[in-house]
Amino acid sequence: PNINGYNRKKYVCKLLYMSLLGYEVNFGHREAVDLISSTKYSEKQIGYLAVSLLMGEDSTYMQTVLGFLRRDLHNGVEWNACLALNAISNICTREMAERLTPDIVVQLLSPSASMFIKKKAALCLLRLLRKFPESVNAQQWAGRVIPYLGHRDIGVTQSVVSLVTALAQQFPEETRKAASFAVRRLKSLVIDNEYAIDYVYYKVPAPWLQIKLLRLLQYYPAPESPEVRAILLSILRHIIDVSQDTPRELQQMNAQYSILFEAINLGIHLDVDQGLMQECAVVLGRFITSRETNVRYLGLETMAHLAAYIDNLDSIKSHQAVIIQSLRDRDVSVRRRALDLLYSMCDVSNAKAIVSELLRHMAIADVSLREEMALKVAILTEKFATEYSWYVDVMMRLVSLAGDHMGDEVWHRIVQVILGNEELQVYACKISLQTLKAPVCHESAFKVSAYVLGEFGHLIANASDSAPIDQLKALQGKMSSTSQSARAVALTTVGKFINLFPEIKTLCLRVLDRYRGALDAELQQRACEYYALGTLESEDLMPTVFEEMPPFPERQSALMSRLLKREADTEDQRTWVYGGRDVNRERRGLVANAASGKDGSGSQEAGSVETPSTPTSATAAAAAPADGGAQPDTAKKDADDAAQPVDAAPMDESVAKSRRHYARLLWENDGILYDGDEIQVGIVAQYKPPAGRIGVFLGNKAKAPIYNISIQAIPADPSKLTLQASAGQEPAPETLMPLAQARLFFDASCLQVFTSAPLLRITYTVAGAPTVSELQLPVTVAHFMDPVTISVSDFFSRWKQLGDAGIGESQNVLKSAFLSSDAAALEWLRSVVGGMGFALIHGADPDPNNIVGVGIATTQAGRFGCLLRVEPKPSHGLTR
């Protein structure tokens, strides 16, 4: 029906009311769109409001709405443009970001646009940038926005500085000039007192703009210019000096203190003057004793930031008693900041005191704090332990106190540390036995004790109260009251006791026999397998199966990784983390490496397709040295030639590097497959022929988040090899922040013998540019190989049979210049052949330099024997 604008507006308002009541309103959308085309403000306002609330992204009217939005942005009427900018911010679809961003940038940069429109345009761009950073092409216009940090209107500057702060976190290179503009604007506000009286808040000039400018500068390194550094230092000193006078009014105090905390954070980040930092510590010491909860909170957090950078912690340690008292504050957020500060200020001199206080507080701590507190106690104890007995005592007490509030990573880490330190093992066994004999034993403590006694129980077996029978009885006494997972660990310990203590073998077999009929499949399987091993007539197998665990390789603690995940922010990126100067120095180095693309394989153009050339023949790859392996120096230098046929053309450096990564993973099951400027791809694999599981780890080395991530494993011939994403795992994330990592697992099944490696295709978008990386996945038939040992005579008889039949034999001559310069490379070559699934037959060849191997390739179609003979010729630099 034909209705006038007033009635149309009235009926659309009723639809809005129905929507606010919770009803689904899927009609009347056309009338809302008609209101947008009106020339009256009230009708256009209701139209945009209705479109924002009632219509979805897939609405058939969205294209019409986009046309009206563009028209209102450019028709020269201020309130029309403001309504359009508000609607864009509220609806905020990907299509709007892609199509309307240039128009919004024009409004921000236009000299004829009003100050009101400029402010709304800057905030609208900020909204689009945060939601769809890959769709706004920020790199094209970021540099043009920066001069508006010096705009005469403080309101415009305040809106633009929020936008530039978001840009600085994703595009630091494109916005590096913003630092100098921010310093000049701060100087005009703080030193020169150039500001409009309208922006003075309780005698504080433009406090929100000062705070935002100080925070923006924290995303850039210290200025190189001595003049700029002097100006910045004078600004910081002026802010600190002004804060010494206690304000009379609460609003003025809040404004001044907010600026002061950001100034201290900036000074800590820039590290411009250690004297200034010590002065900041004194100021913060006054704040952490304040009666105001907010002031105490900010004081503790800022002091933790200071502890993360300052060289000398003495000025902070002088407040240790006050900080420990803050653990009992009424406000849980203050208690959390006190815990963070204690964690950051801890070193060798005060570690025992801090850990002791945290353990004492653990029993009464808030439930939400206990897991984080337990993680930090475990990290501090491992990091600053000077006595082995103290480490074991603290960790066993920790798992007893907080075992219900922490994951398995803590007791796993305790076991790893004990395995890697022989000096710990005897004392750890004594404490483990005492723990099992105690009236009450927490489950995590039980797991640690059971594991340690299973590995090192023989070290204390000669003591009067630690005989094998005493260890078994202590273990049995607690087994019945533990969970299935703890009993599984205990059963493994009982199996190890059979190998360690033959005198109690019968008693151990009785324990295992009791669990052979357990309802739990894991317990039943362990008990049956260990019982079968223990009753074998031959005793040669037991020592092999239950051989002592080797020390774990050095790597980042899982506790630290878990703690950093807990502290991930969902707002502006942090420029520091809790944990002291060393942790933050390592973090800054990691960020710098990622930003500069160190160890990358060359620059990559946006929208390009990466296809590193990698060998597809296991034989050809056998002569390629592995990065970081035990190969001679000459092998590293000539690695780009090692895996090429004799007549191969020279390779590009990035291609050669990718080929080396690929070649190494042909005989190793974990490592880096690709290391580029934007992404790093790692592989970890496990094989049980004819099946296998391959994990792909994708790390973001770019300075900006990457989006639209897709990871696919594509076999060259699906009839011979299948690769499917493992069931029950989370899909690849849609967004991966800088320095973050995603993982995806694939299940492999070898149906028949195959000759071509599968393809790993990774697609993603960074900085608005779609990118496809295609890598060859290091999965060959050699990964489904089982080594088999045969006699020398059998080897040559079978080799002769294959030669007489004229089938199944293949030869290739490879360049191997590294062999002619270092005899140690021959041993390395033998380890390569062994790592590819072949059993080495020693003495089979008259030439001791030749390598002979035998293996069986297992597929679903059958098993196939493989014979290998490698003939290196050092004098010619060739290998056949």
PDB file of C-alpha atoms in Angstrom, residues 272-491:
ATOM      1  CA  VAL A 272      65.845   5.242  28.168  1.00  0.00           C
ATOM      2  CA  ASP A 273      67.329   5.855  31.630  1.00  0.00           C
ATOM      3  CA  GLN A 274      68.011   3.389  34.464  1.00  0.00           C
ATOM      4  CA  GLY A 275      67.984   6.288  36.926  1.00  0.00           C
ATOM      5  CA  LEU A 276      64.478   7.147  35.818  1.00  0.00           C
ATOM      6  CA  MET A 277      63.479   3.510  36.260  1.00  0.00           C
ATOM      7  CA  GLN A 278      64.697   3.487  39.858  1.00  0.00           C
ATOM      8  CA  GLU A 279      62.711   6.661  40.462  1.00  0.00           C
ATOM      9  CA  CYS A 280      59.647   4.944  38.980  1.00  0.00           C
ATOM     10  CA  ALA A 281      60.123   2.042  41.386  1.00  0.00           C
ATOM     11  CA  VAL A 282      59.982   4.467  44.340  1.00  0.00           C
ATOM     12  CA  VAL A 283      56.800   6.070  42.995  1.00  0.00           C
ATOM     13  CA  LEU A 284      55.171   2.685  42.429  1.00  0.00           C
ATOM     14  CA  GLY A 285      56.103   1.614  45.948  1.00  0.00           C
ATOM     15  CA  ARG A 286      53.862   4.405  47.231  1.00  0.00           C
ATOM     16  CA  PHE A 287      50.980   3.317  45.015  1.00  0.00           C
ATOM     17  CA  ILE A 288      50.914  -0.367  46.034  1.00  0.00           C
ATOM     18  CA  THR A 289      50.165   0.734  49.619  1.00  0.00           C
ATOM     19  CA  SER A 290      47.328   3.044  48.557  1.00  0.00           C
ATOM     20  CA  ARG A 291      43.854   2.673  50.066  1.00  0.00           C
ATOM     21  CA  GLU A 292      42.299   2.843  46.600  1.00  0.00           C
ATOM     22  CA  THR A 293      41.866  -0.622  45.101  1.00  0.00           C
ATOM     23  CA  ASN A 294      42.277   0.617  41.531  1.00  0.00           C
ATOM     24  CA  VAL A 295      45.527   2.399  42.401  1.00  0.00           C
ATOM     25  CA  ARG A 296      46.919  -0.715  44.113  1.00  0.00           C
ATOM     26  CA  TYR A 297      45.968  -2.824  41.104  1.00  0.00           C
ATOM     27  CA  LEU A 298      47.671  -0.493  38.614  1.00  0.00           C
ATOM     28  CA  GLY A 299      50.688  -0.096  40.864  1.00  0.00           C
ATOM     29  CA  LEU A 300      51.232  -3.861  41.107  1.00  0.00           C
ATOM     30  CA  GLU A 301      50.770  -4.372  37.365  1.00  0.00           C
ATOM     31  CA  THR A 302      53.137  -1.554  36.431  1.00  0.00           C
ATOM     32  CA  MET A 303      55.727  -2.754  38.946  1.00  0.00           C
ATOM     33  CA  ALA A 304      55.538  -6.207  37.317  1.00  0.00           C
ATOM     34  CA  HIS A 305      56.244  -4.492  33.990  1.00  0.00           C
ATOM     35  CA  LEU A 306      59.190  -2.740  35.600  1.00  0.00           C
ATOM     36  CA  ALA A 307      60.524  -6.047  36.952  1.00  0.00           C
ATOM     37  CA  ALA A 308      60.401  -7.430  33.418  1.00  0.00           C
ATOM     38  CA  TYR A 309      62.969  -4.892  32.183  1.00  0.00           C
ATOM     39  CA  ILE A 310      64.984  -3.421  35.044  1.00  0.00           C
ATOM     40  CA  ASP A 311      68.580  -4.577  35.631  1.00  0.00           C
ATOM     41  CA  ASN A 312      68.638  -4.261  39.418  1.00  0.00           C
ATOM     42  CA  LEU A 313      65.622  -5.620  41.299  1.00  0.00           C
ATOM     43  CA  ASP A 314      66.705  -4.322  44.716  1.00  0.00           C
ATOM     44  CA  SER A 315      64.339  -1.360  44.581  1.00  0.00           C
ATOM     45  CA  ILE A 316      61.424  -3.747  43.977  1.00  0.00           C
ATOM     46  CA  LYS A 317      62.588  -6.354  46.508  1.00  0.00           C
ATOM     47  CA  SER A 318      62.400  -3.705  49.231  1.00  0.00           C
ATOM     48  CA  HIS A 319      58.600  -3.903  48.859  1.00  0.00           C
ATOM     49  CA  GLN A 320      58.483  -7.731  48.959  1.00  0.00           C
ATOM     50  CA  ALA A 321      56.610  -7.870  52.288  1.00  0.00           C
ATOM     51  CA  VAL A 322      53.899  -5.503  51.006  1.00  0.00           C
ATOM     52  CA  ILE A 323      53.539  -7.495  47.790  1.00  0.00           C
ATOM     53  CA  ILE A 324      53.195 -10.776  49.708  1.00  0.00           C
ATOM     54  CA  GLN A 325      50.564  -9.131  51.910  1.00  0.00           C
ATOM     55  CA  SER A 326      48.656  -8.207  48.722  1.00  0.00           C
ATOM     56  CA  LEU A 327      48.090 -11.944  48.154  1.00  0.00           C
ATOM     57  CA  ARG A 328      45.487 -11.637  50.931  1.00  0.00           C
ATOM     58  CA  ASP A 329      43.744  -8.572  49.460  1.00  0.00           C
ATOM     59  CA  ARG A 330      39.945  -8.593  49.387  1.00  0.00           C
ATOM     60  CA  ASP A 331      39.903  -8.024  45.615  1.00  0.00           C
ATOM     61  CA  VAL A 332      40.804 -11.099  43.531  1.00  0.00           C
ATOM     62  CA  SER A 333      42.200  -8.961  40.687  1.00  0.00           C
ATOM     63  CA  VAL A 334      44.694  -7.375  43.117  1.00  0.00           C
ATOM     64  CA  ARG A 335      45.677 -10.848  44.357  1.00  0.00           C
ATOM     65  CA  ARG A 336      46.299 -11.941  40.784  1.00  0.00           C
ATOM     66  CA  ARG A 337      48.524  -8.941  40.054  1.00  0.00           C
ATOM     67  CA  ALA A 338      50.459  -9.585  43.272  1.00  0.00           C
ATOM     68  CA  LEU A 339      51.092 -13.151  42.110  1.00  0.00           C
ATOM     69  CA  ASP A 340      52.282 -11.874  38.721  1.00  0.00           C
ATOM     70  CA  LEU A 341      54.647  -9.410  40.379  1.00  0.00           C
ATOM     71  CA  LEU A 342      56.145 -12.041  42.703  1.00  0.00           C
ATOM     72  CA  TYR A 343      56.678 -14.270  39.681  1.00  0.00           C
ATOM     73  CA  SER A 344      58.432 -11.470  37.760  1.00  0.00           C
ATOM     74  CA  MET A 345      60.656 -10.263  40.603  1.00  0.00           C
ATOM     75  CA  CYS A 346      61.874 -13.716  41.658  1.00  0.00           C
ATOM     76  CA  ASP A 347      65.567 -14.576  41.328  1.00  0.00           C
ATOM     77  CA  VAL A 348      68.066 -16.881  43.026  1.00  0.00           C
ATOM     78  CA  SER A 349      68.361 -14.682  46.114  1.00  0.00           C
ATOM     79  CA  ASN A 350      64.659 -14.616  47.021  1.00  0.00           C
ATOM     80  CA  ALA A 351      63.316 -17.736  45.262  1.00  0.00           C
ATOM     81  CA  LYS A 352      63.044 -19.852  48.429  1.00  0.00           C
ATOM     82  CA  ALA A 353      61.189 -17.152  50.336  1.00  0.00           C
ATOM     83  CA  ILE A 354      58.727 -16.458  47.500  1.00  0.00           C
ATOM     84  CA  VAL A 355      58.086 -20.133  46.729  1.00  0.00           C
ATOM     85  CA  SER A 356      57.584 -20.840  50.430  1.00  0.00           C
ATOM     86  CA  GLU A 357      55.014 -18.044  50.722  1.00  0.00           C
ATOM     87  CA  LEU A 358      53.167 -19.187  47.607  1.00  0.00           C
ATOM     88  CA  LEU A 359      53.000 -22.762  48.897  1.00  0.00           C
ATOM     89  CA  ARG A 360      51.733 -21.513  52.261  1.00  0.00           C
ATOM     90  CA  HIS A 361      49.101 -19.433  50.479  1.00  0.00           C
ATOM     91  CA  MET A 362      48.111 -22.267  48.119  1.00  0.00           C
ATOM     92  CA  ALA A 363      45.706 -23.883  50.579  1.00  0.00           C
ATOM     93  CA  ILE A 364      43.641 -20.700  51.076  1.00  0.00           C
ATOM     94  CA  ALA A 365      44.039 -19.222  47.595  1.00  0.00           C
ATOM     95  CA  ASP A 366      41.037 -18.530  45.402  1.00  0.00           C
ATOM     96  CA  VAL A 367      40.111 -21.526  43.242  1.00  0.00           C
ATOM     97  CA  SER A 368      40.540 -19.464  40.063  1.00  0.00           C
ATOM     98  CA  LEU A 369      44.127 -18.669  41.098  1.00  0.00           C
ATOM     99  CA  ARG A 370      45.372 -22.087  42.140  1.00  0.00           C
ATOM    100  CA  GLU A 371      46.222 -23.492  38.713  1.00  0.00           C
ATOM    101  CA  GLU A 372      48.165 -20.371  37.711  1.00  0.00           C
ATOM    102  CA  MET A 373      49.869 -20.272  41.104  1.00  0.00           C
ATOM    103  CA  ALA A 374      50.859 -23.944  40.809  1.00  0.00           C
ATOM    104  CA  LEU A 375      52.307 -23.396  37.336  1.00  0.00           C
ATOM    105  CA  LYS A 376      54.363 -20.422  38.496  1.00  0.00           C
ATOM    106  CA  VAL A 377      55.642 -22.226  41.586  1.00  0.00           C
ATOM    107  CA  ALA A 378      56.731 -25.152  39.404  1.00  0.00           C
ATOM    108  CA  ILE A 379      58.515 -22.860  36.932  1.00  0.00           C
ATOM    109  CA  LEU A 380      60.256 -20.830  39.640  1.00  0.00           C
ATOM    110  CA  THR A 381      61.368 -23.943  41.525  1.00  0.00           C
ATOM    111  CA  GLU A 382      62.888 -25.480  38.398  1.00  0.00           C
ATOM    112  CA  LYS A 383      64.472 -22.228  37.275  1.00  0.00           C
ATOM    113  CA  PHE A 384      66.083 -21.122  40.546  1.00  0.00           C
ATOM    114  CA  ALA A 385      66.727 -24.385  42.394  1.00  0.00           C
ATOM    115  CA  THR A 386      70.225 -24.476  43.876  1.00  0.00           C
ATOM    116  CA  GLU A 387      69.756 -27.713  45.838  1.00  0.00           C
ATOM    117  CA  TYR A 388      68.412 -30.939  44.399  1.00  0.00           C
ATOM    118  CA  SER A 389      66.698 -31.879  47.648  1.00  0.00           C
ATOM    119  CA  TRP A 390      64.868 -28.527  47.745  1.00  0.00           C
ATOM    120  CA  TYR A 391      63.538 -29.032  44.204  1.00  0.00           C
ATOM    121  CA  VAL A 392      62.177 -32.512  44.940  1.00  0.00           C
ATOM    122  CA  ASP A 393      60.670 -31.481  48.285  1.00  0.00           C
ATOM    123  CA  VAL A 394      58.918 -28.449  46.823  1.00  0.00           C
ATOM    124  CA  MET A 395      57.563 -30.227  43.769  1.00  0.00           C
ATOM    125  CA  MET A 396      56.220 -33.201  45.740  1.00  0.00           C
ATOM    126  CA  ARG A 397      54.572 -30.817  48.171  1.00  0.00           C
ATOM    127  CA  LEU A 398      53.167 -28.833  45.260  1.00  0.00           C
ATOM    128  CA  VAL A 399      51.487 -31.806  43.573  1.00  0.00           C
ATOM    129  CA  SER A 400      50.097 -32.851  46.947  1.00  0.00           C
ATOM    130  CA  LEU A 401      48.625 -29.415  47.655  1.00  0.00           C
ATOM    131  CA  ALA A 402      47.374 -28.371  44.217  1.00  0.00           C
ATOM    132  CA  GLY A 403      47.150 -31.596  42.247  1.00  0.00           C
ATOM    133  CA  ASP A 404      43.393 -31.171  41.732  1.00  0.00           C
ATOM    134  CA  HIS A 405      43.855 -27.720  40.191  1.00  0.00           C
ATOM    135  CA  MET A 406      46.565 -28.324  37.613  1.00  0.00           C
ATOM    136  CA  GLY A 407      47.016 -30.437  34.524  1.00  0.00           C
ATOM    137  CA  ASP A 408      49.297 -33.388  33.926  1.00  0.00           C
ATOM    138  CA  GLU A 409      52.011 -31.084  32.568  1.00  0.00           C
ATOM    139  CA  VAL A 410      53.320 -30.432  36.085  1.00  0.00           C
ATOM    140  CA  TRP A 411      53.970 -34.036  37.099  1.00  0.00           C
ATOM    141  CA  HIS A 412      55.219 -34.806  33.572  1.00  0.00           C
ATOM    142  CA  ARG A 413      57.769 -32.007  33.936  1.00  0.00           C
ATOM    143  CA  ILE A 414      58.900 -33.288  37.352  1.00  0.00           C
ATOM    144  CA  VAL A 415      59.622 -36.685  35.820  1.00  0.00           C
ATOM    145  CA  GLN A 416      61.497 -35.104  32.907  1.00  0.00           C
ATOM    146  CA  VAL A 417      63.741 -33.110  35.236  1.00  0.00           C
ATOM    147  CA  ILE A 418      64.506 -36.149  37.407  1.00  0.00           C
ATOM    148  CA  LEU A 419      65.318 -38.261  34.338  1.00  0.00           C
ATOM    149  CA  GLY A 420      67.732 -35.601  33.084  1.00  0.00           C
ATOM    150  CA  ASN A 421      69.665 -35.144  36.371  1.00  0.00           C
ATOM    151  CA  GLU A 422      71.450 -38.130  37.862  1.00  0.00           C
ATOM    152  CA  GLU A 423      72.115 -36.265  41.108  1.00  0.00           C
ATOM    153  CA  LEU A 424      68.373 -36.001  41.713  1.00  0.00           C
ATOM    154  CA  GLN A 425      67.508 -39.632  41.201  1.00  0.00           C
ATOM    155  CA  VAL A 426      68.538 -41.237  44.510  1.00  0.00           C
ATOM    156  CA  TYR A 427      66.938 -38.531  46.642  1.00  0.00           C
ATOM    157  CA  ALA A 428      63.829 -38.553  44.430  1.00  0.00           C
ATOM    158  CA  CYS A 429      63.481 -42.314  44.990  1.00  0.00           C
ATOM    159  CA  LYS A 430      63.669 -41.893  48.773  1.00  0.00           C
ATOM    160  CA  ILE A 431      61.054 -39.132  48.785  1.00  0.00           C
ATOM    161  CA  SER A 432      58.828 -41.129  46.393  1.00  0.00           C
ATOM    162  CA  LEU A 433      58.855 -44.141  48.695  1.00  0.00           C
ATOM    163  CA  GLN A 434      58.083 -41.936  51.704  1.00  0.00           C
ATOM    164  CA  THR A 435      55.186 -40.396  49.765  1.00  0.00           C
ATOM    165  CA  LEU A 436      53.708 -43.818  49.009  1.00  0.00           C
ATOM    166  CA  LYS A 437      54.030 -44.888  52.638  1.00  0.00           C
ATOM    167  CA  ALA A 438      52.313 -41.751  53.936  1.00  0.00           C
ATOM    168  CA  PRO A 439      48.694 -42.112  55.135  1.00  0.00           C
ATOM    169  CA  VAL A 440      47.420 -39.795  52.385  1.00  0.00           C
ATOM    170  CA  CYS A 441      48.918 -39.548  48.897  1.00  0.00           C
ATOM    171  CA  HIS A 442      47.537 -37.328  46.180  1.00  0.00           C
ATOM    172  CA  GLU A 443      47.057 -38.956  42.799  1.00  0.00           C
ATOM    173  CA  SER A 444      49.606 -36.718  40.997  1.00  0.00           C
ATOM    174  CA  ALA A 445      52.162 -37.464  43.720  1.00  0.00           C
ATOM    175  CA  PHE A 446      51.341 -41.153  43.339  1.00  0.00           C
ATOM    176  CA  LYS A 447      52.043 -41.007  39.581  1.00  0.00           C
ATOM    177  CA  VAL A 448      55.385 -39.279  40.112  1.00  0.00           C
ATOM    178  CA  SER A 449      56.389 -41.716  42.855  1.00  0.00           C
ATOM    179  CA  ALA A 450      55.370 -44.783  40.848  1.00  0.00           C
ATOM    180  CA  TYR A 451      57.210 -43.618  37.754  1.00  0.00           C
ATOM    181  CA  VAL A 452      60.403 -42.706  39.644  1.00  0.00           C
ATOM    182  CA  LEU A 453      60.536 -46.015  41.532  1.00  0.00           C
ATOM    183  CA  GLY A 454      59.961 -47.939  38.310  1.00  0.00           C
ATOM    184  CA  GLU A 455      62.929 -46.231  36.714  1.00  0.00           C
ATOM    185  CA  PHE A 456      65.356 -45.868  39.624  1.00  0.00           C
ATOM    186  CA  GLY A 457      64.042 -48.032  42.455  1.00  0.00           C
ATOM    187  CA  HIS A 458      67.148 -50.220  42.233  1.00  0.00           C
ATOM    188  CA  LEU A 459      69.288 -47.265  43.420  1.00  0.00           C
ATOM    189  CA  ILE A 460      67.846 -47.539  46.960  1.00  0.00           C
ATOM    190  CA  ALA A 461      67.086 -51.272  47.015  1.00  0.00           C
ATOM    191  CA  ASN A 462      69.969 -52.015  49.389  1.00  0.00           C
ATOM    192  CA  ALA A 463      68.667 -49.739  52.145  1.00  0.00           C
ATOM    193  CA  SER A 464      66.994 -51.452  55.090  1.00  0.00           C
ATOM    194  CA  ASP A 465      63.586 -49.819  54.672  1.00  0.00           C
ATOM    195  CA  SER A 466      63.690 -49.607  50.860  1.00  0.00           C
ATOM    196  CA  ALA A 467      63.936 -53.255  49.828  1.00  0.00           C
ATOM    197  CA  PRO A 468      62.152 -54.311  46.635  1.00  0.00           C
ATOM    198  CA  ILE A 469      59.363 -55.947  48.636  1.00  0.00           C
ATOM    199  CA  ASP A 470      58.850 -52.673  50.567  1.00  0.00           C
ATOM    200  CA  GLN A 471      58.586 -50.699  47.341  1.00  0.00           C
ATOM    201  CA  LEU A 472      56.036 -53.137  45.901  1.00  0.00           C
ATOM    202  CA  LYS A 473      53.932 -53.150  49.084  1.00  0.00           C
ATOM    203  CA  ALA A 474      53.923 -49.346  49.242  1.00  0.00           C
ATOM    204  CA  LEU A 475      52.791 -49.212  45.616  1.00  0.00           C
ATOM    205  CA  GLN A 476      50.082 -51.841  46.126  1.00  0.00           C
ATOM    206  CA  GLY A 477      48.773 -50.074  49.201  1.00  0.00           C
ATOM    207  CA  LYS A 478      47.744 -46.988  47.220  1.00  0.00           C
ATOM    208  CA  MET A 479      46.757 -48.561  43.871  1.00  0.00           C
ATOM    209  CA  SER A 480      43.198 -49.488  44.806  1.00  0.00           C
ATOM    210  CA  SER A 481      42.258 -45.906  45.757  1.00  0.00           C
ATOM    211  CA  THR A 482      43.572 -44.218  42.594  1.00  0.00           C
ATOM    212  CA  SER A 483      42.059 -43.555  39.184  1.00  0.00           C
ATOM    213  CA  GLN A 484      42.422 -45.700  36.072  1.00  0.00           C
ATOM    214  CA  SER A 485      45.207 -43.515  34.644  1.00  0.00           C
ATOM    215  CA  ALA A 486      47.220 -43.710  37.885  1.00  0.00           C
ATOM    216  CA  ARG A 487      46.796 -47.487  38.050  1.00  0.00           C
ATOM    217  CA  ALA A 488      48.051 -47.719  34.467  1.00  0.00           C
ATOM    218  CA  VAL A 489      51.277 -45.973  35.529  1.00  0.00           C
ATOM    219  CA  ALA A 490      51.526 -48.295  38.530  1.00  0.00           C
ATOM    220  CA  LEU A 491      51.120 -51.408  36.362  1.00  0.00           C
TER     221      LEU A 491
END
